């Protein structure tokens, strides 16, 4: 696992200059941040992102590593810290500690079909994985993305869907509630299994979204015949240190920050504190 940390002292953040801010939906923005250092990371890892005086929050990487140290972070305005970050403008700086966590196991998808299941902001950590599969398209079979949001207006990275499809990814979008302009599917993302033209028994799934969606998706995929070690999800929890010291993210036998945030269904299915 690559773990090229931003700083020797894990509690001292590296400074990142905001280069570009893109409004993706009413409450979600994409921040392009230049660190000036080449940082290596894998999809599914996260950074502790801070703004002086506001606090620090875990945010997944939404991009693949760049030689110039530019990192993209897709952030939903939720509360105190994320609102403070949303109030920033280009050229202002934020703090970054990381990359932390284990990241998605990508090797297990070699030669297999892939089903990605995203709900809401859960598309953010899956975006670099999509980019990785596009880059290494010869190494995986058919890739399908099922992505659900509450309303069509809340679909994040909608502008990129065409590019993903052109690169060979089958994308199926759904909204819990449709609108006059929406001609896509209406309903929960877990209602889209019939759209997946793949043999579940030999495929690999990567899931990220709200807890209720993760739970339903993992169980459905298991009953559709996917082996439990091939059903991969990310889990969320409140975090303070990100490095296994403070105990804030402790759940049953695992620390979400260091043992996760990515787990297989096999690892978590018998632990009530871990299973969402
Ligand atoms: C590993 C990991 C990766 C994440 N990646 C992203 C990402 O890429 N983009 C993104 O927008 N968000 C991401 N989050 C969630 C993000 O960290 C929280 O939204 C953020 O901590 C909220 O902080 P705040 O100070 O703005 O809100 P607060 O004022 O602390 O809280 C606002 C509300 O959100 C709830 N909340 C806070 N943190 C969490 C959490 N971790 N899980 C569930 N509910 C929470 C609080 O209970 C409260 O109801 C990630 C979380 C984890 C653990
Ligand atoms: S966030 Fe401190 S132990 Fe995980």
mmCIF file of C-alpha atoms and ligand atoms in Angstrom:
data_model
loop_
_atom_site.group_PDB
_atom_site.id
_atom_site.type_symbol
_atom_site.label_atom_id
_atom_site.label_comp_id
_atom_site.label_asym_id
_atom_site.label_seq_id
_atom_site.Cartn_x
_atom_site.Cartn_y
_atom_site.Cartn_z
ATOM 1 C CA UNK A 1 0.000 0.000 0.000
ATOM 2 C CA UNK A 2 1.363 3.382 -0.962
ATOM 3 C CA UNK A 3 1.593 5.717 1.966
ATOM 4 C CA UNK A 4 3.718 8.663 1.102
ATOM 5 C CA UNK A 5 2.647 10.977 3.937
ATOM 6 C CA UNK A 6 2.638 14.736 3.503
ATOM 7 C CA UNK A 7 4.754 15.358 6.607
ATOM 8 C CA UNK A 8 7.083 13.442 8.935
ATOM 9 C CA UNK A 9 5.144 14.638 11.994
ATOM 10 C CA UNK A 10 1.615 13.268 11.454
ATOM 11 C CA UNK A 11 0.009 16.098 13.445
ATOM 12 C CA UNK A 12 1.495 18.951 11.411
ATOM 13 C CA UNK A 13 -0.509 19.685 8.289
ATOM 14 C CA UNK A 14 0.992 20.548 4.947
ATOM 15 C CA UNK A 15 -0.265 23.749 3.437
ATOM 16 C CA UNK A 16 -2.338 23.516 0.266
ATOM 17 C CA UNK A 17 -3.261 26.488 -1.915
ATOM 18 C CA UNK A 18 -6.751 26.422 -3.445
ATOM 19 C CA UNK A 19 -6.234 26.820 -7.203
ATOM 20 C CA UNK A 20 -9.753 26.291 -8.474
ATOM 21 C CA UNK A 21 -13.254 25.913 -7.007
ATOM 22 C CA UNK A 22 -16.049 24.340 -9.047
ATOM 23 C CA UNK A 23 -19.648 24.425 -7.883
ATOM 24 C CA UNK A 24 -20.959 20.918 -8.608
ATOM 25 C CA UNK A 25 -24.392 21.190 -6.969
ATOM 26 C CA UNK A 26 -26.089 23.595 -4.528
ATOM 27 C CA UNK A 27 -24.052 22.301 -1.557
ATOM 28 C CA UNK A 28 -21.125 20.432 -3.131
ATOM 29 C CA UNK A 29 -17.906 22.015 -4.396
ATOM 30 C CA UNK A 30 -14.781 20.575 -5.969
ATOM 31 C CA UNK A 31 -11.572 22.109 -4.629
ATOM 32 C CA UNK A 32 -8.394 21.789 -6.678
ATOM 33 C CA UNK A 33 -5.578 22.204 -4.172
ATOM 34 C CA UNK A 34 -1.880 22.624 -4.996
ATOM 35 C CA UNK A 35 0.504 21.316 -2.351
ATOM 36 C CA UNK A 36 3.806 21.854 -4.115
ATOM 37 C CA UNK A 37 4.922 18.354 -3.072
ATOM 38 C CA UNK A 38 4.403 15.156 -5.016
ATOM 39 C CA UNK A 39 2.064 13.069 -2.851
ATOM 40 C CA UNK A 40 1.280 9.464 -3.663
ATOM 41 C CA UNK A 41 -2.068 7.948 -2.702
ATOM 42 C CA UNK A 42 -4.649 5.449 -3.902
ATOM 43 C CA UNK A 43 -8.416 5.835 -4.433
ATOM 44 C CA UNK A 44 -10.301 5.334 -1.163
ATOM 45 C CA UNK A 45 -7.647 7.008 1.007
ATOM 46 C CA UNK A 46 -8.453 10.295 2.730
ATOM 47 C CA UNK A 47 -6.858 13.461 4.056
ATOM 48 C CA UNK A 48 -7.590 15.303 7.294
ATOM 49 C CA UNK A 49 -8.458 18.709 5.861
ATOM 50 C CA UNK A 50 -8.328 21.788 8.065
ATOM 51 C CA UNK A 51 -8.938 25.486 8.027
ATOM 52 C CA UNK A 52 -7.301 27.504 10.783
ATOM 53 C CA UNK A 53 -9.773 28.290 13.593
ATOM 54 C CA UNK A 54 -12.555 26.062 12.230
ATOM 55 C CA UNK A 55 -11.259 22.521 12.738
ATOM 56 C CA UNK A 56 -10.346 19.444 10.766
ATOM 57 C CA UNK A 57 -12.431 16.873 8.864
ATOM 58 C CA UNK A 58 -11.715 13.654 6.944
ATOM 59 C CA UNK A 59 -12.209 14.042 3.178
ATOM 60 C CA UNK A 60 -11.552 11.361 0.553
ATOM 61 C CA UNK A 61 -9.305 11.997 -2.400
ATOM 62 C CA UNK A 62 -11.462 12.639 -5.472
ATOM 63 C CA UNK A 63 -8.578 12.518 -7.966
ATOM 64 C CA UNK A 64 -5.634 10.366 -8.981
ATOM 65 C CA UNK A 65 -2.156 11.565 -7.876
ATOM 66 C CA UNK A 66 -0.597 14.260 -10.065
ATOM 67 C CA UNK A 67 3.154 14.854 -10.432
ATOM 68 C CA UNK A 68 2.742 18.511 -9.426
ATOM 69 C CA UNK A 69 1.026 17.588 -6.132
ATOM 70 C CA UNK A 70 -2.435 18.819 -7.094
ATOM 71 C CA UNK A 71 -5.236 17.096 -5.199
ATOM 72 C CA UNK A 72 -8.975 17.343 -5.831
ATOM 73 C CA UNK A 73 -11.379 17.245 -2.899
ATOM 74 C CA UNK A 74 -15.138 17.108 -3.367
ATOM 75 C CA UNK A 75 -16.772 18.579 -0.272
ATOM 76 C CA UNK A 76 -20.412 18.760 0.798
ATOM 77 C CA UNK A 77 -21.312 21.663 3.077
ATOM 78 C CA UNK A 78 -22.589 19.838 6.161
ATOM 79 C CA UNK A 79 -21.643 21.742 9.322
ATOM 80 C CA UNK A 80 -19.026 23.931 10.953
ATOM 81 C CA UNK A 81 -15.781 22.921 9.210
ATOM 82 C CA UNK A 82 -17.159 22.123 5.776
ATOM 83 C CA UNK A 83 -19.047 25.468 5.790
ATOM 84 C CA UNK A 84 -15.803 27.286 6.663
ATOM 85 C CA UNK A 85 -14.034 25.524 3.769
ATOM 86 C CA UNK A 86 -16.924 26.434 1.438
ATOM 87 C CA UNK A 87 -16.463 30.099 2.384
ATOM 88 C CA UNK A 88 -12.876 30.079 1.046
ATOM 89 C CA UNK A 89 -11.771 31.537 -2.251
ATOM 90 C CA UNK A 90 -9.023 30.640 -4.670
ATOM 91 C CA UNK A 91 -5.465 31.426 -3.509
ATOM 92 C CA UNK A 92 -6.437 30.864 0.153
ATOM 93 C CA UNK A 93 -4.799 27.945 1.950
ATOM 94 C CA UNK A 94 -6.049 24.880 3.788
ATOM 95 C CA UNK A 95 -4.173 22.281 5.842
ATOM 96 C CA UNK A 96 -3.763 18.674 4.734
ATOM 97 C CA UNK A 97 -2.649 15.673 6.775
ATOM 98 C CA UNK A 98 -2.403 12.314 5.079
ATOM 99 C CA UNK A 99 -2.986 10.349 2.971
ATOM 100 C CA UNK A 100 -4.537 8.051 5.563
ATOM 101 C CA UNK A 101 -6.496 4.814 5.496
ATOM 102 C CA UNK A 102 -6.070 1.717 3.396
ATOM 103 C CA UNK A 103 -7.732 2.628 0.066
ATOM 104 C CA UNK A 104 -9.623 0.340 -2.311
ATOM 105 C CA UNK A 105 -8.070 -3.041 -3.154
ATOM 106 C CA UNK A 106 -7.765 -2.690 -6.916
ATOM 107 C CA UNK A 107 -5.844 -5.894 -7.656
ATOM 108 C CA UNK A 108 -8.861 -8.083 -6.821
ATOM 109 C CA UNK A 109 -10.656 -6.717 -9.897
ATOM 110 C CA UNK A 110 -7.968 -7.891 -12.353
ATOM 111 C CA UNK A 111 -9.691 -9.755 -15.187
ATOM 112 C CA UNK A 112 -13.123 -9.412 -13.548
ATOM 113 C CA UNK A 113 -16.238 -7.388 -14.215
ATOM 114 C CA UNK A 114 -16.744 -4.491 -11.825
ATOM 115 C CA UNK A 115 -19.947 -3.069 -10.371
ATOM 116 C CA UNK A 116 -19.659 0.305 -8.648
ATOM 117 C CA UNK A 117 -22.533 1.490 -6.481
ATOM 118 C CA UNK A 118 -22.607 5.135 -5.410
ATOM 119 C CA UNK A 119 -25.092 7.170 -3.420
ATOM 120 C CA UNK A 120 -24.917 10.977 -3.175
ATOM 121 C CA UNK A 121 -21.473 12.297 -2.157
ATOM 122 C CA UNK A 122 -20.312 8.628 -2.203
ATOM 123 C CA UNK A 123 -19.389 9.183 -5.846
ATOM 124 C CA UNK A 124 -16.387 11.307 -4.657
ATOM 125 C CA UNK A 125 -14.070 8.455 -3.541
ATOM 126 C CA UNK A 126 -15.254 6.316 -6.466
ATOM 127 C CA UNK A 127 -14.297 8.975 -9.040
ATOM 128 C CA UNK A 128 -10.531 8.234 -8.916
ATOM 129 C CA UNK A 129 -11.365 4.527 -9.099
ATOM 130 C CA UNK A 130 -13.382 5.181 -12.272
ATOM 131 C CA UNK A 131 -10.398 7.118 -13.659
ATOM 132 C CA UNK A 132 -8.079 4.255 -12.712
ATOM 133 C CA UNK A 133 -10.275 1.689 -14.505
ATOM 134 C CA UNK A 134 -10.409 3.924 -17.577
ATOM 135 C CA UNK A 135 -6.610 4.263 -17.522
ATOM 136 C CA UNK A 136 -6.042 0.508 -17.085
ATOM 137 C CA UNK A 137 -9.046 -0.670 -19.095
ATOM 138 C CA UNK A 138 -7.231 -3.779 -20.340
ATOM 139 C CA UNK A 139 -6.895 -5.104 -16.804
ATOM 140 C CA UNK A 140 -10.614 -5.263 -15.941
ATOM 141 C CA UNK A 141 -13.705 -6.663 -17.610
ATOM 142 C CA UNK A 142 -16.958 -4.749 -18.011
ATOM 143 C CA UNK A 143 -17.336 -1.822 -15.624
ATOM 144 C CA UNK A 144 -20.810 -0.668 -14.572
ATOM 145 C CA UNK A 145 -21.548 2.345 -12.375
ATOM 146 C CA UNK A 146 -24.908 2.582 -10.627
ATOM 147 C CA UNK A 147 -25.295 6.033 -9.136
ATOM 148 C CA UNK A 148 -28.257 7.339 -7.187
ATOM 149 C CA UNK A 149 -28.993 10.773 -5.798
ATOM 150 C CA UNK A 150 -31.982 12.327 -4.048
ATOM 151 C CA UNK A 151 -32.937 14.535 -7.011
ATOM 152 C CA UNK A 152 -31.551 14.934 -10.571
ATOM 153 C CA UNK A 153 -30.086 18.350 -9.609
ATOM 154 C CA UNK A 154 -27.972 16.708 -6.910
ATOM 155 C CA UNK A 155 -26.093 14.390 -9.287
ATOM 156 C CA UNK A 156 -22.425 15.174 -8.707
ATOM 157 C CA UNK A 157 -19.934 15.065 -11.641
ATOM 158 C CA UNK A 158 -22.831 14.907 -14.124
ATOM 159 C CA UNK A 159 -20.632 16.684 -16.693
ATOM 160 C CA UNK A 160 -18.162 13.802 -16.564
ATOM 161 C CA UNK A 161 -20.694 11.013 -17.207
ATOM 162 C CA UNK A 162 -20.449 11.322 -20.997
ATOM 163 C CA UNK A 163 -16.644 11.051 -20.843
ATOM 164 C CA UNK A 164 -16.902 7.944 -18.606
ATOM 165 C CA UNK A 165 -19.399 6.356 -21.019
ATOM 166 C CA UNK A 166 -17.201 7.145 -24.029
ATOM 167 C CA UNK A 167 -14.361 5.379 -22.219
ATOM 168 C CA UNK A 168 -16.482 2.215 -22.040
ATOM 169 C CA UNK A 169 -18.099 2.461 -18.608
ATOM 170 C CA UNK A 170 -21.815 1.680 -18.420
ATOM 171 C CA UNK A 171 -23.380 4.388 -16.271
ATOM 172 C CA UNK A 172 -26.916 4.073 -14.920
ATOM 173 C CA UNK A 173 -28.224 7.087 -13.016
ATOM 174 C CA UNK A 174 -31.258 7.177 -10.796
ATOM 175 C CA UNK A 175 -32.941 9.794 -8.612
ATOM 176 C CA UNK A 176 -35.162 9.091 -5.605
ATOM 177 C CA UNK A 177 -37.493 11.765 -6.920
ATOM 178 C CA UNK A 178 -37.677 12.693 -10.631
ATOM 179 C CA UNK A 179 -38.493 16.027 -12.267
ATOM 180 C CA UNK A 180 -40.042 17.265 -15.530
ATOM 181 C CA UNK A 181 -36.618 17.455 -17.183
ATOM 182 C CA UNK A 182 -35.442 14.040 -15.939
ATOM 183 C CA UNK A 183 -35.788 11.066 -18.264
ATOM 184 C CA UNK A 184 -33.551 8.724 -16.271
ATOM 185 C CA UNK A 185 -34.578 6.087 -13.789
ATOM 186 C CA UNK A 186 -36.559 7.005 -10.653
ATOM 187 C CA UNK A 187 -36.106 5.003 -7.457
ATOM 188 C CA UNK A 188 -33.384 3.636 -5.223
ATOM 189 C CA UNK A 189 -29.979 2.672 -6.594
ATOM 190 C CA UNK A 190 -30.519 -0.866 -5.272
ATOM 191 C CA UNK A 191 -33.450 -1.171 -7.693
ATOM 192 C CA UNK A 192 -30.972 -1.095 -10.604
ATOM 193 C CA UNK A 193 -29.542 -4.645 -10.349
ATOM 194 C CA UNK A 194 -31.462 -5.825 -13.481
ATOM 195 C CA UNK A 195 -29.510 -3.165 -15.441
ATOM 196 C CA UNK A 196 -26.206 -4.904 -14.623
ATOM 197 C CA UNK A 197 -25.323 -7.201 -17.524
ATOM 198 C CA UNK A 198 -22.690 -9.182 -15.720
ATOM 199 C CA UNK A 199 -22.282 -12.434 -13.806
ATOM 200 C CA UNK A 200 -22.356 -11.367 -10.158
ATOM 201 C CA UNK A 201 -20.570 -14.550 -9.040
ATOM 202 C CA UNK A 202 -17.322 -13.545 -10.784
ATOM 203 C CA UNK A 203 -17.571 -9.790 -10.381
ATOM 204 C CA UNK A 204 -16.225 -7.322 -7.806
ATOM 205 C CA UNK A 205 -18.260 -4.506 -6.230
ATOM 206 C CA UNK A 206 -17.106 -1.163 -4.825
ATOM 207 C CA UNK A 207 -19.759 0.661 -2.787
ATOM 208 C CA UNK A 208 -19.841 4.133 -1.250
ATOM 209 C CA UNK A 209 -22.808 6.096 0.016
ATOM 210 C CA UNK A 210 -25.168 6.535 2.950
ATOM 211 C CA UNK A 211 -25.220 3.749 5.553
ATOM 212 C CA UNK A 212 -28.683 2.509 4.653
ATOM 213 C CA UNK A 213 -27.652 2.161 0.997
ATOM 214 C CA UNK A 214 -24.398 0.367 1.859
ATOM 215 C CA UNK A 215 -26.238 -2.158 4.010
ATOM 216 C CA UNK A 216 -28.885 -2.895 1.348
ATOM 217 C CA UNK A 217 -26.340 -3.040 -1.497
ATOM 218 C CA UNK A 218 -23.974 -5.416 0.323
ATOM 219 C CA UNK A 219 -26.766 -7.828 1.247
ATOM 220 C CA UNK A 220 -28.356 -7.758 -2.234
ATOM 221 C CA UNK A 221 -25.002 -8.433 -3.928
ATOM 222 C CA UNK A 222 -24.296 -11.315 -1.557
ATOM 223 C CA UNK A 223 -27.691 -12.864 -2.322
ATOM 224 C CA UNK A 224 -27.063 -12.312 -6.034
ATOM 225 C CA UNK A 225 -24.068 -14.636 -5.624
ATOM 226 C CA UNK A 226 -21.120 -12.258 -5.230
ATOM 227 C CA UNK A 227 -18.507 -13.660 -2.802
ATOM 228 C CA UNK A 228 -18.381 -11.659 0.450
ATOM 229 C CA UNK A 229 -14.666 -10.871 0.041
ATOM 230 C CA UNK A 230 -15.385 -9.273 -3.354
ATOM 231 C CA UNK A 231 -18.005 -6.865 -1.949
ATOM 232 C CA UNK A 232 -15.998 -3.799 -0.925
ATOM 233 C CA UNK A 233 -17.322 -0.719 0.834
ATOM 234 C CA UNK A 234 -16.093 2.391 2.605
ATOM 235 C CA UNK A 235 -17.370 3.170 6.112
ATOM 236 C CA UNK A 236 -17.695 6.589 7.735
ATOM 237 C CA UNK A 237 -17.237 7.618 11.328
ATOM 238 C CA UNK A 238 -16.338 10.687 13.321
ATOM 239 C CA UNK A 239 -12.579 11.140 13.289
ATOM 240 C CA UNK A 240 -10.118 13.343 15.140
ATOM 241 C CA UNK A 241 -6.576 12.076 14.606
ATOM 242 C CA UNK A 242 -6.894 9.864 11.509
ATOM 243 C CA UNK A 243 -3.912 7.784 12.635
ATOM 244 C CA UNK A 244 -5.254 5.305 15.216
ATOM 245 C CA UNK A 245 -4.411 7.311 18.358
ATOM 246 C CA UNK A 246 -7.528 9.100 19.657
ATOM 247 C CA UNK A 247 -10.085 6.264 19.564
ATOM 248 C CA UNK A 248 -12.865 8.409 18.066
ATOM 249 C CA UNK A 249 -13.412 6.078 15.126
ATOM 250 C CA UNK A 250 -13.123 2.825 17.096
ATOM 251 C CA UNK A 251 -15.921 0.405 16.119
ATOM 252 C CA UNK A 252 -15.905 -3.136 17.496
ATOM 253 C CA UNK A 253 -12.556 -4.719 16.653
ATOM 254 C CA UNK A 254 -11.480 -2.045 14.157
ATOM 255 C CA UNK A 255 -10.317 1.523 13.854
ATOM 256 C CA UNK A 256 -12.054 2.976 10.811
ATOM 257 C CA UNK A 257 -9.130 5.369 10.179
ATOM 258 C CA UNK A 258 -6.313 2.820 10.071
ATOM 259 C CA UNK A 259 -7.972 -0.586 9.458
ATOM 260 C CA UNK A 260 -10.316 1.106 6.954
ATOM 261 C CA UNK A 261 -12.098 3.132 5.799
ATOM 262 C CA UNK A 262 -12.382 0.419 3.139
ATOM 263 C CA UNK A 263 -13.626 -3.005 4.244
ATOM 264 C CA UNK A 264 -14.949 -6.151 2.584
ATOM 265 C CA UNK A 265 -18.351 -7.534 3.508
ATOM 266 C CA UNK A 266 -16.513 -10.621 4.819
ATOM 267 C CA UNK A 267 -14.611 -8.471 7.355
ATOM 268 C CA UNK A 268 -17.627 -6.642 8.729
ATOM 269 C CA UNK A 269 -20.729 -8.800 8.289
ATOM 270 C CA UNK A 270 -20.518 -10.441 11.728
ATOM 271 C CA UNK A 271 -19.755 -7.243 13.659
ATOM 272 C CA UNK A 272 -22.865 -5.277 14.631
ATOM 273 C CA UNK A 273 -20.769 -2.163 15.438
ATOM 274 C CA UNK A 274 -19.277 -2.156 11.960
ATOM 275 C CA UNK A 275 -22.190 -3.187 9.808
ATOM 276 C CA UNK A 276 -24.065 0.021 8.991
HETATM 277 C C1 LIG B 1 -13.040 8.546 5.666
HETATM 278 C C2 LIG B 1 -14.030 9.642 5.400
HETATM 279 C C3 LIG B 1 -14.061 10.239 4.171
HETATM 280 C C4 LIG B 1 -14.972 11.269 3.907
HETATM 281 N N1 LIG B 1 -14.963 11.844 2.654
HETATM 282 C C5 LIG B 1 -15.782 12.873 2.392
HETATM 283 C C6 LIG B 1 -15.761 13.526 1.111
HETATM 284 O O1 LIG B 1 -15.002 13.158 0.202
HETATM 285 N N2 LIG B 1 -16.584 14.587 0.935
HETATM 286 C C7 LIG B 1 -17.442 15.030 1.916
HETATM 287 O O2 LIG B 1 -18.173 16.002 1.686
HETATM 288 N N3 LIG B 1 -17.516 14.414 3.114
HETATM 289 C C8 LIG B 1 -16.696 13.368 3.392
HETATM 290 N N4 LIG B 1 -16.730 12.782 4.636
HETATM 291 C C9 LIG B 1 -17.678 13.285 5.647
HETATM 292 C C10 LIG B 1 -17.098 14.553 6.269
HETATM 293 O O3 LIG B 1 -15.916 14.230 6.980
HETATM 294 C C11 LIG B 1 -18.140 15.168 7.221
HETATM 295 O O4 LIG B 1 -19.209 15.659 6.462
HETATM 296 C C12 LIG B 1 -17.501 16.292 8.000
HETATM 297 O O5 LIG B 1 -16.645 15.750 8.974
HETATM 298 C C13 LIG B 1 -18.558 17.163 8.651
HETATM 299 O O6 LIG B 1 -17.854 18.144 9.397
HETATM 300 P P1 LIG B 1 -18.492 19.558 9.752
HETATM 301 O O7 LIG B 1 -17.645 20.203 10.789
HETATM 302 O O8 LIG B 1 -18.732 20.348 8.504
HETATM 303 O O9 LIG B 1 -19.873 19.143 10.325
HETATM 304 P P2 LIG B 1 -20.299 19.042 11.880
HETATM 305 O O10 LIG B 1 -20.684 20.416 12.304
HETATM 306 O O11 LIG B 1 -19.270 18.288 12.654
HETATM 307 O O12 LIG B 1 -21.543 18.086 11.734
HETATM 308 C C14 LIG B 1 -22.677 18.355 10.901
HETATM 309 C C15 LIG B 1 -23.551 17.119 10.872
HETATM 310 O O13 LIG B 1 -22.880 16.072 10.138
HETATM 311 C C16 LIG B 1 -22.721 14.917 10.972
HETATM 312 N N5 LIG B 1 -21.402 14.322 10.659
HETATM 313 C C17 LIG B 1 -20.205 14.874 10.891
HETATM 314 N N6 LIG B 1 -19.223 14.059 10.493
HETATM 315 C C18 LIG B 1 -19.810 12.955 10.015
HETATM 316 C C19 LIG B 1 -19.338 11.733 9.468
HETATM 317 N N7 LIG B 1 -18.043 11.473 9.343
HETATM 318 N N8 LIG B 1 -20.258 10.819 9.112
HETATM 319 C C20 LIG B 1 -21.570 11.051 9.245
HETATM 320 N N9 LIG B 1 -22.075 12.193 9.743
HETATM 321 C C21 LIG B 1 -21.212 13.120 10.120
HETATM 322 C C22 LIG B 1 -22.813 15.428 12.380
HETATM 323 O O14 LIG B 1 -23.219 14.408 13.285
HETATM 324 C C23 LIG B 1 -23.842 16.532 12.252
HETATM 325 O O15 LIG B 1 -25.143 16.027 12.215
HETATM 326 C C24 LIG B 1 -15.865 11.712 4.914
HETATM 327 C C25 LIG B 1 -15.852 11.093 6.176
HETATM 328 C C26 LIG B 1 -14.939 10.080 6.414
HETATM 329 C C27 LIG B 1 -14.922 9.426 7.769
HETATM 330 S S1 LIG B 2 -9.640 8.970 14.200
HETATM 331 FE FE1 LIG B 2 -8.379 8.779 15.966
HETATM 332 S S2 LIG B 2 -8.256 6.631 16.208
HETATM 333 FE FE2 LIG B 2 -9.281 6.838 14.306
#
